[in-house]
């Protein structure tokens, strides 16, 4: 979900933005008006994440997945490999795409203990290659509900992070990363847009055949306006950044996200009717997957939840079960409503 206040503002100025007598959708991306919107959004994102000056911020097309190809095309050097940590389906998706361009070395995958708990082996067990151009991972696996809280410190090569589903959910030290990228639709704004935060020294090393609209150097040189950017999505992202600043920024978000996720995991762990198999150290604060002990009740659960106004709880088709995505814009009351519903449901059918 997007913040209600943001949607209301977008609605109020949909037909007449800034007293210009037209919509943001109708102004040229080269106009001074749009450039103001674009620069303000970047400035606010820089403030929110304390992005150092030696990083560029790019607003790109193609969502998260476009970056699965853009990263190897822009970073993989001739005759070098790339290290990928696989913790779930999105990092696996990144591997499959990168294999088209570079020799991929999977350093590690999640493991299941004898009691069924899923965790990620410690970095001492990872098989890093000695000629990697970069290291790629996904700090929060949206489908699997696995989040890594530690930084990747054991790599000497640039660290690339797909933060699509946990960007802006807590403070991060940007200078620990070579590239941070995120599809916008989880924590930033509408789909189709992605944000790329890239350290200056990683520009101008792309392969010559890299398409211009995915070429970080070209995009940086043109302030992300090499071609027409997704202007309305960029504008909405800017409204969300302002909203986040007004809420107290990422420190306030982290506090709220911790509270929300703890409430939900507690409800799952205390009721034998529900299961989450992720080891406590790796549980996501953004995406909480859970199963009913009796999967025959899945469709009933979803049906009754929808009737109660609790939407989008169906787990990803690859894993089944349920998943509650509790991104920044989800208020504590939303999680409370889900927990109340879960308790009532298990009383009735348990
Ligand atoms: C949603 C998601 C993506 C894909 O985003 P698209 O915009 O659909 O391409 C990639 N990575 C992660 C971690 C995601 O959650």
Coordinates of C-alpha atoms in Angstrom, one line a residue, residues 9-336:
X9 CA -2.4 14.7 -2.4
X10 CA -1.9 13.1 -5.8
X11 CA -5.7 13.1 -6.2
X12 CA -6.1 16.7 -5.2
X13 CA -3.5 17.9 -7.7
X14 CA -4.2 15.3 -10.4
X15 CA -5.8 17.7 -12.9
X16 CA -4.2 20.9 -11.8
X17 CA -0.7 20.6 -10.5
X18 CA 0.9 23.6 -8.8
X19 CA -1.7 25.9 -10.4
X20 CA -0.4 25.2 -13.9
X21 CA -3.8 24.1 -15.2
X22 CA -2.5 20.7 -16.1
X23 CA -1.4 17.4 -14.7
X24 CA 2.1 16.3 -13.8
X25 CA 1.5 13.6 -16.4
X26 CA 1.1 16.3 -19.1
X27 CA 4.2 18.4 -18.4
X28 CA 7.5 17.8 -20.4
X29 CA 10.2 16.1 -18.5
X30 CA 12.5 18.9 -19.8
X31 CA 10.4 21.6 -18.3
X32 CA 11.6 23.6 -15.4
X33 CA 8.6 22.4 -13.4
X34 CA 9.4 18.7 -13.8
X35 CA 13.1 19.2 -13.2
X36 CA 12.1 20.8 -9.9
X37 CA 10.1 17.7 -9.0
X38 CA 12.9 15.4 -10.1
X39 CA 15.7 17.3 -8.2
X40 CA 13.6 17.6 -5.0
X41 CA 12.9 13.9 -5.0
X42 CA 16.6 13.1 -5.4
X43 CA 17.5 15.6 -2.7
X44 CA 14.9 14.1 -0.3
X45 CA 16.1 10.6 -0.9
X46 CA 19.7 11.7 -0.3
X47 CA 18.6 13.2 3.0
X48 CA 16.5 10.1 4.0
X49 CA 19.4 7.7 3.3
X50 CA 22.3 10.1 4.1
X51 CA 23.7 9.2 0.6
X52 CA 27.4 10.4 0.4
X53 CA 28.4 12.9 -2.4
X54 CA 30.4 10.3 -4.2
X55 CA 27.3 8.3 -5.1
X56 CA 24.9 9.1 -8.0
X57 CA 21.2 8.5 -7.7
X58 CA 19.5 7.3 -10.9
X59 CA 15.8 7.0 -11.6
X60 CA 15.4 4.1 -14.1
X61 CA 12.8 2.2 -16.2
X62 CA 12.1 -1.4 -15.9
X63 CA 11.5 -2.0 -12.2
X64 CA 13.7 -4.3 -10.1
X65 CA 14.2 -7.0 -12.8
X66 CA 15.8 -4.6 -15.3
X67 CA 18.6 -4.2 -12.9
X68 CA 19.2 -8.0 -12.9
X69 CA 20.6 -7.5 -16.4
X70 CA 21.9 -3.9 -16.0
X71 CA 24.2 -4.9 -13.1
X72 CA 26.3 -7.5 -15.0
X73 CA 26.3 -5.4 -18.2
X74 CA 27.6 -2.4 -16.3
X75 CA 30.0 -4.1 -13.8
X76 CA 31.2 -7.5 -15.1
X77 CA 34.7 -7.2 -16.5
X78 CA 36.0 -9.4 -19.3
X79 CA 37.2 -12.9 -18.0
X80 CA 35.9 -12.3 -14.5
X81 CA 33.1 -14.0 -12.6
X82 CA 30.5 -12.6 -10.3
X83 CA 29.6 -13.8 -6.8
X84 CA 25.9 -14.2 -6.0
X85 CA 24.5 -15.1 -2.6
X86 CA 21.2 -16.9 -3.0
X87 CA 18.8 -16.6 -0.1
X88 CA 15.5 -17.0 -2.0
X89 CA 13.6 -16.6 -5.2
X90 CA 14.6 -13.0 -6.1
X91 CA 18.3 -13.6 -5.7
X92 CA 17.9 -16.8 -7.7
X93 CA 16.1 -14.7 -10.4
X94 CA 19.1 -12.3 -10.4
X95 CA 21.5 -15.3 -10.9
X96 CA 19.5 -16.7 -13.8
X97 CA 19.6 -13.3 -15.6
X98 CA 23.2 -12.6 -14.8
X99 CA 24.2 -16.0 -16.3
X100 CA 23.4 -14.6 -19.7
X101 CA 26.3 -12.1 -19.3
X102 CA 28.8 -13.4 -16.8
X103 CA 30.1 -16.6 -15.2
X104 CA 28.1 -16.7 -12.0
X105 CA 29.4 -18.2 -8.8
X106 CA 26.7 -19.0 -6.2
X107 CA 28.5 -18.6 -2.9
X108 CA 25.8 -20.1 -0.7
X109 CA 22.2 -21.1 -0.4
X110 CA 19.8 -21.3 2.6
X111 CA 19.8 -24.4 4.7
X112 CA 17.1 -26.3 6.5
X113 CA 17.9 -27.8 9.9
X114 CA 16.5 -31.1 11.1
X115 CA 13.6 -29.3 12.9
X116 CA 12.6 -27.6 9.6
X117 CA 14.0 -24.2 10.4
X118 CA 15.5 -22.2 7.5
X119 CA 18.6 -20.1 7.9
X120 CA 21.5 -18.7 6.0
X121 CA 25.0 -20.2 6.6
X122 CA 27.6 -17.8 8.2
X123 CA 29.9 -16.1 5.8
X124 CA 32.8 -18.3 6.8
X125 CA 31.0 -21.1 4.9
X126 CA 30.7 -19.1 1.7
X127 CA 32.6 -20.1 -1.5
X128 CA 33.8 -16.7 -2.7
X129 CA 35.7 -16.7 -6.0
X130 CA 39.0 -15.0 -6.3
X131 CA 38.2 -13.2 -9.6
X132 CA 34.8 -11.7 -9.1
X133 CA 33.9 -8.3 -10.5
X134 CA 31.3 -7.8 -7.8
X135 CA 29.2 -9.5 -5.1
X136 CA 25.4 -9.5 -5.4
X137 CA 22.7 -10.3 -2.8
X138 CA 19.2 -9.5 -1.8
X139 CA 19.0 -8.2 1.8
X140 CA 15.3 -8.9 2.0
X141 CA 13.7 -11.8 0.1
X142 CA 10.2 -10.7 -0.5
X143 CA 8.7 -14.1 -1.3
X144 CA 10.6 -16.2 1.3
X145 CA 10.5 -13.7 4.1
X146 CA 14.3 -13.9 4.8
X147 CA 16.1 -10.7 5.8
X148 CA 19.8 -10.3 6.4
X149 CA 20.6 -7.7 9.1
X150 CA 24.4 -7.8 8.8
X151 CA 26.5 -6.0 6.3
X152 CA 28.6 -8.0 3.8
X153 CA 32.0 -7.1 5.1
X154 CA 34.1 -10.0 3.9
X155 CA 34.2 -9.0 0.3
X156 CA 37.0 -7.0 -1.3
X157 CA 34.8 -6.4 -4.4
X158 CA 31.9 -3.9 -4.8
X159 CA 28.8 -5.2 -3.0
X160 CA 25.5 -4.9 -5.0
X161 CA 22.3 -5.1 -3.1
X162 CA 18.7 -5.6 -4.4
X163 CA 16.8 -3.6 -1.7
X164 CA 13.5 -3.6 -3.6
X165 CA 11.5 -4.7 -0.6
X166 CA 13.4 -3.2 2.3
X167 CA 14.8 0.1 1.1
X168 CA 13.9 3.0 3.4
X169 CA 12.6 0.6 6.1
X170 CA 15.6 1.3 8.4
X171 CA 18.9 3.2 8.3
X172 CA 21.7 1.7 6.2
X173 CA 25.3 2.8 5.7
X174 CA 25.2 3.5 2.0
X175 CA 29.0 3.6 1.9
X176 CA 29.1 -0.2 2.6
X177 CA 27.7 -0.7 -0.9
X178 CA 28.9 -0.3 -4.5
X179 CA 25.3 -0.3 -5.8
X180 CA 21.9 -0.3 -4.1
X181 CA 19.0 -0.7 -6.3
X182 CA 15.2 -1.1 -5.7
X183 CA 12.1 -1.5 -7.8
X184 CA 9.8 1.2 -6.5
X185 CA 6.5 -0.6 -5.9
X186 CA 7.2 -2.1 -2.5
X187 CA 8.4 0.8 -0.3
X188 CA 8.7 3.8 -2.7
X189 CA 5.9 4.3 -5.1
X190 CA 4.2 2.9 -8.3
X191 CA 5.7 0.0 -10.3
X192 CA 7.9 0.4 -13.3
X193 CA 10.3 2.8 -11.7
X194 CA 13.6 1.7 -10.1
X195 CA 16.1 3.7 -8.1
X196 CA 19.8 3.0 -8.4
X197 CA 22.4 4.4 -6.0
X198 CA 25.8 3.9 -7.5
X199 CA 29.3 4.8 -6.3
X200 CA 31.2 7.1 -8.8
X201 CA 34.1 4.7 -9.4
X202 CA 31.7 2.1 -10.8
X203 CA 30.6 4.4 -13.7
X204 CA 32.2 4.2 -17.1
X205 CA 33.3 0.6 -16.9
X206 CA 30.2 -0.9 -18.7
X207 CA 30.4 -3.3 -21.7
X208 CA 30.1 -1.4 -25.0
X209 CA 27.0 -3.3 -26.0
X210 CA 25.0 -2.2 -22.9
X211 CA 21.7 -0.6 -24.1
X212 CA 21.9 3.1 -23.4
X213 CA 18.7 3.2 -21.3
X214 CA 20.3 0.6 -19.0
X215 CA 23.8 2.2 -19.1
X216 CA 24.5 3.7 -15.7
X217 CA 27.1 6.1 -17.1
X218 CA 24.8 7.4 -19.8
X219 CA 22.0 7.8 -17.3
X220 CA 24.2 9.6 -14.8
X221 CA 25.4 12.0 -17.5
X222 CA 21.8 12.8 -18.4
X223 CA 20.4 13.1 -14.9
X224 CA 18.3 10.0 -15.7
X225 CA 16.7 11.8 -18.6
X226 CA 18.5 10.2 -21.5
X227 CA 15.0 9.2 -22.7
X228 CA 11.7 10.2 -21.1
X229 CA 11.7 8.9 -17.6
X230 CA 8.5 7.5 -15.9
X231 CA 7.6 11.0 -14.8
X232 CA 4.4 10.4 -12.9
X233 CA 6.0 7.5 -10.9
X234 CA 9.0 9.8 -10.2
X235 CA 6.7 12.5 -8.9
X236 CA 4.8 10.0 -6.7
X237 CA 8.1 8.7 -5.3
X238 CA 8.9 12.3 -4.4
X239 CA 5.7 12.6 -2.5
X240 CA 6.5 9.4 -0.6
X241 CA 10.0 10.7 0.3
X242 CA 8.4 13.9 1.7
X243 CA 5.9 11.8 3.6
X244 CA 8.8 9.7 5.1
X245 CA 10.7 12.8 6.1
X246 CA 7.5 14.1 7.8
X247 CA 7.1 10.8 9.6
X248 CA 10.6 11.1 11.1
X249 CA 12.6 9.3 8.4
X250 CA 14.1 5.9 8.4
X251 CA 14.8 5.8 12.2
X252 CA 11.1 6.2 12.9
X253 CA 10.3 3.7 10.2
X254 CA 12.6 1.1 11.7
X255 CA 11.0 1.5 15.1
X256 CA 7.5 1.1 13.6
X257 CA 8.5 -1.8 11.4
X258 CA 10.1 -3.7 14.3
X259 CA 6.9 -3.2 16.4
X260 CA 4.7 -4.4 13.5
X261 CA 6.7 -7.4 12.6
X262 CA 7.2 -8.5 16.3
X263 CA 3.5 -8.3 16.8
X264 CA 2.8 -10.6 13.9
X265 CA 5.5 -13.1 14.5
X266 CA 4.4 -13.4 18.1
X267 CA 0.8 -14.1 17.0
X268 CA 2.2 -16.8 14.7
X269 CA 4.5 -18.4 17.2
X270 CA 1.9 -18.4 20.1
X271 CA -0.7 -20.2 18.0
X272 CA -0.2 -23.8 16.9
X273 CA -2.6 -23.1 14.1
X274 CA 0.1 -21.1 12.2
X275 CA 3.7 -21.7 11.2
X276 CA 6.7 -19.6 10.1
X277 CA 9.8 -21.7 9.5
X278 CA 12.4 -18.9 9.2
X279 CA 15.0 -18.9 11.9
X280 CA 14.5 -15.9 14.2
X281 CA 17.8 -14.3 13.2
X282 CA 16.7 -14.2 9.5
X283 CA 13.0 -13.2 9.8
X284 CA 12.0 -10.4 7.5
X285 CA 10.4 -7.2 9.0
X286 CA 8.7 -6.4 5.7
X287 CA 7.3 -9.7 4.4
X288 CA 5.9 -12.3 6.9
X289 CA 5.0 -15.6 5.2
X290 CA 3.1 -18.1 7.2
X291 CA 1.3 -21.4 6.7
X292 CA -1.8 -22.8 8.2
X293 CA -1.2 -26.2 9.9
X294 CA -4.1 -27.4 7.8
X295 CA -3.6 -26.1 4.3
X296 CA -7.1 -27.2 3.4
X297 CA -8.3 -24.1 5.2
X298 CA -6.1 -21.8 3.0
X299 CA -8.9 -20.7 0.7
X300 CA -11.3 -20.2 3.5
X301 CA -8.8 -18.1 5.4
X302 CA -8.2 -15.9 2.3
X303 CA -11.9 -15.6 1.6
X304 CA -12.8 -14.5 5.1
X305 CA -9.8 -12.2 5.4
X306 CA -10.9 -10.4 2.2
X307 CA -14.4 -10.0 3.6
X308 CA -12.8 -8.5 6.7
X309 CA -10.9 -5.9 4.5
X310 CA -7.6 -7.7 4.8
X311 CA -6.2 -7.8 1.3
X312 CA -3.3 -9.4 -0.6
X313 CA -2.5 -12.1 1.9
X314 CA -2.1 -14.9 -0.6
X315 CA 1.4 -16.2 -0.5
X316 CA 3.5 -16.1 -3.7
X317 CA 2.4 -18.8 -6.2
X318 CA 5.9 -20.4 -5.8
X319 CA 5.5 -21.1 -2.1
X320 CA 1.8 -21.1 -1.3
X321 CA 0.4 -20.4 2.1
X322 CA 0.0 -16.8 3.3
X323 CA 2.2 -13.7 3.2
X324 CA 1.6 -10.4 5.0
X325 CA 3.6 -7.6 3.4
X326 CA 3.9 -4.9 6.0
X327 CA 5.8 -2.2 4.2
X328 CA 6.4 1.3 5.5
X329 CA 3.0 2.6 4.6
X330 CA 1.2 -0.2 6.5
X331 CA 0.1 1.2 9.9
X332 CA 0.3 -0.7 13.2
X333 CA -3.5 -0.8 13.2
X334 CA -3.4 -2.8 9.9
X335 CA -1.2 -5.4 11.6
X336 CA -3.4 -5.4 14.7

